[in-house]
């Protein structure tokens, strides 16, 4: 690297010297099943730096103001899929949503993802979501017994790369208007995970999964609204994956 | 087709408000180690997996760079070289027979995963591709070797997903969001025998007792005792803490690894795979400083050496940034193609969290608390030890919570994903074999008494101390006083601070008094484990007056094989609630199992 690059990096940092914190208002939809009949919106003011995450704001509230605030989280950098929530009406991971990307002159609205039973504050029951996932037989099915690894070309491996990235956060499924009105719909995440195997050259059960998804509650419910693709924190082309699965039903799997 | 019938999680049999379950094998933890064990045990014996996170949320999913195995797919390699590297990397505190098992079974461990469906990156011939990683060399240190099997920089994600997928295939019985809080032991003929596990169901607040013939702990690490860490918020060392409170020993707790390249100020990891692909560390003036510290393999020296070199640069005033408190990881010469295709996630982390684009700018980095080499002592069969050689029948541990010890004083990159697979599998198999002939041990009269007492006390407390405040003070003091460089003075300071925090913890407040999803209560419980483990770590660090691997004593800068070529064994002996460490921590030693490789000065 040239010295110029270092100097340049130095300058960028210098500009950010002494970043200023400011007050952000979070309006959180709270629900305590042991007390409340209905969810209620509660305001919290928190001091935040622009590069901090919404998850940091939630932590600050929980740790400094009201420790009863309840949400899931673990990795804090978008890899475990625990903290999908609706932030200003859009499904995001709280740990990937930075304060600076919001208009902080207004409150930031935070609520649980929609379409799954609300349990408490920002927590929903994930079981129906995982049930759909389990139903599409999300595991490699191959009868050959190779001595070492099964071979796969770089191109074959690339064919399903996009859908291997899924962290099962449910942001896609719970942003889908079809899923909101029909909780029986498999939903985008299950289809994404079916895609991951359908297009894996090593797998032999594509047809089984296609049959499952050909169901009344399967891929044909998708209305191509692209909400899921917008919501996916892993940048998976969810709508495209669904379209490829539909295509495979019509004209067979093209690897 | 019948769809989405709400699965009724096995409620067990309810007596006096407590749920009782019986399974041959009870596994605590559903990360890589726990699920690898479950895949062995579930098809052969009734198995329950208790996990405080949904399995796919486990931190194995955050692992990036790769999993070591001398497949020799891209260049000459063999497992003897791998063993040598592991032993030398661990600064000779590795038990060499264990390291041999690790590297020998590595090949099958990788092939198992591939056969289960793991989408590894491929070579042009369609084989599993391999990349370079720190400390892994050809022919005993001659040059870096390509040994790490990988899937972009998402290797851990793929391992976790693949193992979960195969657990789904085998219909493994998971108890998700159940927190194990105690190990149940019953006295039989004067001997303490394992009889089960007590767990807390987060969603209901109910207590569940799992009676098991064999119990496997696979609860992961405890990076949250530090402030700057690559570990998840949930990595609070519960399993290691439970074992400690039972009076069973912990091994080598002073050996904690600081990974060189955490995003500065945040601790989020940038894999060593970046340096494996050619990235270079530079100080403020652009100098490739690792040339001075490890002339042969430079940026690919083991982590302890690289982390210390980075801190040394900063201490010597060569750090970058407004506060001169970090160095740079320069990936700019790798090109967009390599970054986007082989390191896509870390490229995104730098962009998202620091606003720095690695394609065009060097990334500010600083060491981050990463991995516990120490933990629950086991033998090579993953059986937990009650002292230097007595096995606790039916009790197993695997993964980061365990100490076999294959990592010695410093773990090599890619050897942990390997460890969880090799020893997770061994734990699963051995637990089943044991359960097949063993009888259930009767539970004691009130097996959940201790846990209920602890929870009631916390929930009813009218304390004034804040959980987060105590935790923050703990993390601050650990970063300040027990991190990359340690001295008698800093460790003594840490001991004092922790003693004060343990006093404050007795007066801690829990505000959420509810039963359902009471994360406030659980954070208080987790803090208790953090305080216990930090106290033990510091006591062990004070006791080891030498520098070895991840444990660098500035006041004793040399390795002292004559006195310290042995494992630390820490025992709880005395009042567990006392805040004075020396009151209740007894330290002892355990010999290292040496072998082919004589301890030598560690040069790279
Ligand atoms: C960012 C990062 C990158 C890494 N990269 C690599 C790499 O490239 N190569 C490599 O070899 N290693 C890497 N490592 C290290 C490696 O990933 C970990 O050491 C390893 O994955 C640990 O696996 P585990 O199964 O022991 O624990 P985890 O995956 O952490 O799982 C712990 C499990 O225990 C459960 N649990 C914990 N407490 C309780 C409780 N009280 N009750 C019930 N369940 C409980 C959790 O729910 C979880 O399921 C990396 C680590 C990190 C943090
Ligand atoms: S496809 Fe994307 S949004 Fe949907 S569950 Fe997977 S990671 Fe989440
Ligand atoms: S906390 Fe893991 S994805 Fe946000």
Coordinates of N, CA and C in Angstrom, one line a residue, chain B residues 246-353:
Chain B
X246 N -19.9 -27.1 40.6 CA -20.0 -28.4 41.1 C -18.8 -28.9 41.8
X247 N -17.7 -28.1 41.7 CA -16.5 -28.5 42.4 C -15.6 -29.3 41.5
X248 N -15.9 -29.4 40.2 CA -15.0 -30.1 39.3 C -14.0 -29.1 38.8
X249 N -12.8 -29.6 38.4 CA -11.8 -28.6 38.1 C -11.9 -28.0 36.7
X250 N -11.2 -26.9 36.5 CA -11.1 -26.2 35.2 C -9.6 -26.2 34.9
X251 N -9.3 -26.4 33.6 CA -7.9 -26.5 33.2 C -7.5 -25.3 32.3
X252 N -6.2 -24.8 32.6 CA -5.6 -23.8 31.7 C -6.4 -22.6 31.4
X253 N -7.1 -22.1 32.5 CA -8.0 -21.0 32.2 C -7.3 -19.7 31.9
X254 N -6.0 -19.6 32.2 CA -5.3 -18.3 31.9 C -5.0 -18.2 30.5
X255 N -5.2 -19.2 29.7 CA -4.8 -19.2 28.3 C -6.1 -18.8 27.5
X256 N -6.1 -17.5 27.2 CA -7.2 -16.9 26.4 C -6.6 -16.3 25.2
X257 N -7.2 -16.6 24.0 CA -6.6 -16.1 22.8 C -7.3 -14.7 22.4
X258 N -6.4 -13.8 22.0 CA -6.8 -12.5 21.4 C -6.5 -12.6 19.9
X259 N -7.6 -12.5 19.2 CA -7.4 -12.6 17.7 C -6.9 -11.2 17.2
X260 N -5.9 -11.3 16.3 CA -5.3 -10.0 15.9 C -6.2 -9.0 15.3
X261 N -7.1 -9.5 14.4 CA -7.8 -8.6 13.5 C -9.3 -8.5 13.9
X262 N -9.6 -7.8 14.9 CA -10.9 -7.3 15.2 C -11.1 -5.9 14.6
X263 N -12.3 -5.6 14.2 CA -12.5 -4.2 13.7 C -12.3 -3.3 14.9
X264 N -11.4 -2.3 14.7 CA -11.0 -1.4 15.8 C -12.2 -0.8 16.5
X265 N -12.2 -0.9 17.8 CA -13.3 -0.3 18.6 C -14.5 -1.2 18.7
X266 N -14.7 -2.2 17.8 CA -15.9 -3.0 17.9 C -15.6 -4.5 18.2
X267 N -14.5 -5.0 17.8 CA -14.1 -6.4 18.1 C -14.7 -7.4 17.1
X268 N -15.5 -6.9 16.2 CA -16.1 -7.9 15.2 C -14.9 -8.4 14.4
X269 N -14.9 -9.7 14.1 CA -13.8 -10.4 13.6 C -13.6 -10.2 12.1
X270 N -12.3 -10.0 11.6 CA -12.0 -10.2 10.2 C -11.1 -11.4 10.2
X271 N -11.5 -12.4 9.5 CA -10.8 -13.7 9.5 C -9.3 -13.6 9.1
X272 N -8.5 -14.5 9.8 CA -7.2 -14.6 9.4 C -7.0 -15.1 8.0
X273 N -8.1 -15.7 7.4 CA -8.2 -16.1 6.0 C -7.8 -14.9 5.1
X274 N -8.1 -13.7 5.6 CA -7.7 -12.5 4.8 C -6.2 -12.5 4.6
X275 N -5.5 -12.7 5.7 CA -4.0 -12.7 5.6 C -3.6 -14.0 4.8
X276 N -4.4 -15.1 5.0 CA -4.1 -16.3 4.2 C -4.2 -16.0 2.7
X277 N -5.1 -15.1 2.3 CA -5.2 -14.7 0.9 C -4.2 -13.7 0.5
X278 N -3.4 -13.2 1.5 CA -2.4 -12.2 1.1 C -2.5 -10.8 1.8
X279 N -3.5 -10.6 2.6 CA -3.6 -9.3 3.2 C -2.4 -9.1 4.2
X280 N -2.1 -7.8 4.4 CA -0.8 -7.4 5.2 C -1.2 -6.5 6.3
X281 N -0.5 -6.7 7.4 CA -0.7 -5.7 8.5 C 0.3 -4.6 8.4
X282 N -0.1 -3.4 8.6 CA 0.8 -2.2 8.5 C 0.6 -1.3 9.7
X283 N 1.6 -0.6 10.1 CA 1.5 0.4 11.1 C 1.2 1.8 10.5
X284 N 1.2 2.8 11.3 CA 0.7 4.1 10.9 C 1.6 4.6 9.7
X285 N 2.8 4.2 9.6 CA 3.7 4.7 8.5 C 3.6 3.8 7.3
X286 N 2.8 2.8 7.4 CA 2.7 1.9 6.2 C 3.6 0.7 6.3
X287 N 4.4 0.6 7.3 CA 5.4 -0.4 7.4 C 4.8 -1.8 7.6
X288 N 5.2 -2.8 6.9 CA 4.8 -4.2 7.2 C 5.6 -4.7 8.4
X289 N 5.1 -4.4 9.6 CA 5.9 -4.6 10.8 C 6.1 -6.1 11.1
X290 N 5.2 -7.0 10.6 CA 5.4 -8.4 11.0 C 6.7 -8.9 10.5
X291 N 7.3 -8.3 9.5 CA 8.6 -8.7 9.0 C 9.7 -8.7 10.1
X292 N 9.5 -7.8 11.0 CA 10.4 -7.6 12.1 C 10.2 -8.7 13.2
X293 N 8.9 -9.1 13.4 CA 8.6 -10.0 14.5 C 8.7 -11.5 14.1
X294 N 8.3 -11.8 12.8 CA 8.3 -13.2 12.4 C 8.8 -13.2 10.9
X295 N 10.1 -13.2 10.8 CA 10.7 -13.0 9.5 C 10.3 -14.0 8.4
X296 N 10.1 -15.3 8.9 CA 9.8 -16.3 7.9 C 8.4 -16.3 7.4
X297 N 7.4 -16.3 8.3 CA 6.1 -16.4 7.9 C 5.3 -15.1 8.1
X298 N 5.9 -14.1 8.7 CA 5.4 -12.8 8.7 C 3.9 -12.7 9.2
X299 N 3.1 -12.2 8.4 CA 1.7 -12.0 8.8 C 0.9 -13.3 9.1
X300 N 1.5 -14.4 8.7 CA 0.9 -15.7 9.0 C 1.5 -16.4 10.2
X301 N 2.1 -15.6 11.1 CA 2.6 -16.2 12.3 C 1.3 -16.5 13.2
X302 N 1.5 -17.4 14.2 CA 0.3 -17.7 15.0 C -0.2 -16.4 15.7
X303 N -1.5 -16.5 16.2 CA -2.2 -15.4 16.6 C -1.6 -14.7 17.8
X304 N -1.1 -15.4 18.8 CA -0.5 -14.8 20.0 C 0.6 -13.9 19.6
X305 N 1.4 -14.3 18.6 CA 2.6 -13.5 18.2 C 2.1 -12.3 17.5
X306 N 1.2 -12.5 16.6 CA 0.7 -11.3 15.8 C 0.0 -10.3 16.7
X307 N -0.8 -10.8 17.6 CA -1.6 -9.9 18.5 C -0.6 -9.1 19.3
X308 N 0.4 -9.7 19.9 CA 1.4 -9.0 20.7 C 2.2 -8.0 19.9
X309 N 2.5 -8.4 18.7 CA 3.3 -7.5 17.8 C 2.5 -6.2 17.5
X310 N 1.2 -6.4 17.3 CA 0.3 -5.2 17.0 C 0.2 -4.3 18.2
X311 N 0.0 -4.9 19.4 CA -0.1 -4.1 20.6 C 1.3 -3.4 20.9
X312 N 2.4 -4.1 20.6 CA 3.7 -3.5 20.8 C 3.8 -2.3 19.8
X313 N 3.4 -2.4 18.6 CA 3.5 -1.3 17.7 C 2.7 -0.1 18.3
X314 N 1.5 -0.3 18.8 CA 0.7 0.8 19.3 C 1.4 1.4 20.6
X315 N 1.9 0.5 21.4 CA 2.6 1.0 22.6 C 3.9 1.8 22.3
X316 N 4.5 1.4 21.2 CA 5.7 2.2 20.7 C 5.4 3.4 19.9
X317 N 4.1 3.8 19.9 CA 3.7 5.0 19.2 C 3.5 4.9 17.7
X318 N 3.5 3.7 17.2 CA 3.4 3.6 15.8 C 1.9 3.2 15.3
X319 N 1.0 3.3 16.2 CA -0.4 3.1 15.9 C -1.0 4.2 15.0
X320 N -2.1 3.8 14.4 CA -2.7 4.8 13.5 C -4.0 5.4 14.1
X321 N -4.5 6.3 13.4 CA -5.8 7.0 13.9 C -5.5 8.1 14.8
X322 N -6.6 8.8 15.1 CA -6.5 10.0 16.0 C -5.8 9.7 17.3
X323 N -6.1 8.5 17.8 CA -5.6 8.2 19.2 C -4.4 7.2 19.0
X324 N -3.9 7.0 17.8 CA -2.8 6.1 17.5 C -3.0 4.7 18.2
X325 N -4.3 4.2 18.2 CA -4.6 3.1 19.0 C -5.0 1.8 18.1
X326 N -4.7 1.8 16.9 CA -4.9 0.6 16.1 C -3.9 0.6 14.9
X327 N -3.9 -0.6 14.2 CA -3.0 -0.7 13.0 C -4.0 -1.0 11.9
X328 N -3.4 -1.2 10.7 CA -4.2 -1.4 9.5 C -4.1 -2.8 9.0
X329 N -5.2 -3.4 8.5 CA -5.1 -4.6 7.7 C -5.3 -4.1 6.3
X330 N -4.3 -4.3 5.5 CA -4.3 -3.8 4.1 C -4.7 -4.9 3.1
X331 N -5.9 -4.8 2.6 CA -6.3 -5.8 1.6 C -6.4 -5.2 0.2
X332 N -6.0 -4.0 0.1 CA -6.2 -3.3 -1.2 C -5.6 -3.9 -2.4
X333 N -4.5 -4.7 -2.2 CA -3.8 -5.3 -3.4 C -4.5 -6.6 -3.7
X334 N -5.4 -7.1 -2.9 CA -6.0 -8.4 -3.2 C -7.0 -8.3 -4.4
X335 N -7.5 -7.1 -4.6 CA -8.4 -6.9 -5.7 C -9.9 -7.2 -5.3
X336 N -10.8 -6.6 -6.0 CA -12.2 -6.7 -5.7 C -12.7 -8.1 -5.8
X337 N -12.1 -8.8 -6.8 CA -12.5 -10.2 -7.1 C -12.4 -11.1 -5.9
X338 N -11.1 -11.1 -5.4 CA -10.8 -12.0 -4.2 C -11.7 -11.5 -3.0
X339 N -11.8 -10.2 -2.8 CA -12.6 -9.8 -1.7 C -14.1 -10.2 -1.8
X340 N -14.6 -9.9 -3.0 CA -16.0 -10.2 -3.1 C -16.3 -11.7 -3.2
X341 N -15.4 -12.5 -3.6 CA -15.7 -13.9 -3.8 C -15.2 -14.8 -2.7
X342 N -14.0 -14.5 -2.2 CA -13.5 -15.3 -1.1 C -13.7 -14.7 0.3
X343 N -13.9 -13.4 0.4 CA -14.0 -12.8 1.7 C -15.2 -11.8 1.7
X344 N -16.3 -12.3 1.2 CA -17.4 -11.3 1.0 C -18.0 -10.8 2.3
X345 N -18.1 -11.6 3.3 CA -18.7 -11.2 4.6 C -17.9 -10.2 5.3
X346 N -16.6 -10.4 5.4 CA -15.8 -9.5 6.1 C -15.7 -8.2 5.4
X347 N -15.7 -8.2 4.0 CA -15.7 -7.0 3.3 C -16.9 -6.2 3.6
X348 N -18.1 -6.9 3.8 CA -19.3 -6.2 4.1 C -19.2 -5.7 5.6
X349 N -18.7 -6.5 6.5 CA -18.6 -6.0 7.9 C -17.8 -4.7 7.9
X350 N -16.7 -4.6 7.2 CA -15.9 -3.4 7.3 C -16.7 -2.2 6.7
X351 N -17.4 -2.5 5.6 CA -18.2 -1.4 5.0 C -19.3 -1.0 5.9
X352 N -20.1 -2.0 6.5 CA -21.2 -1.6 7.3 C -20.8 -1.0 8.6
X353 N -19.9 -1.6 9.3 CA -19.7 -1.1 10.7 C -18.6 -0.1 10.8

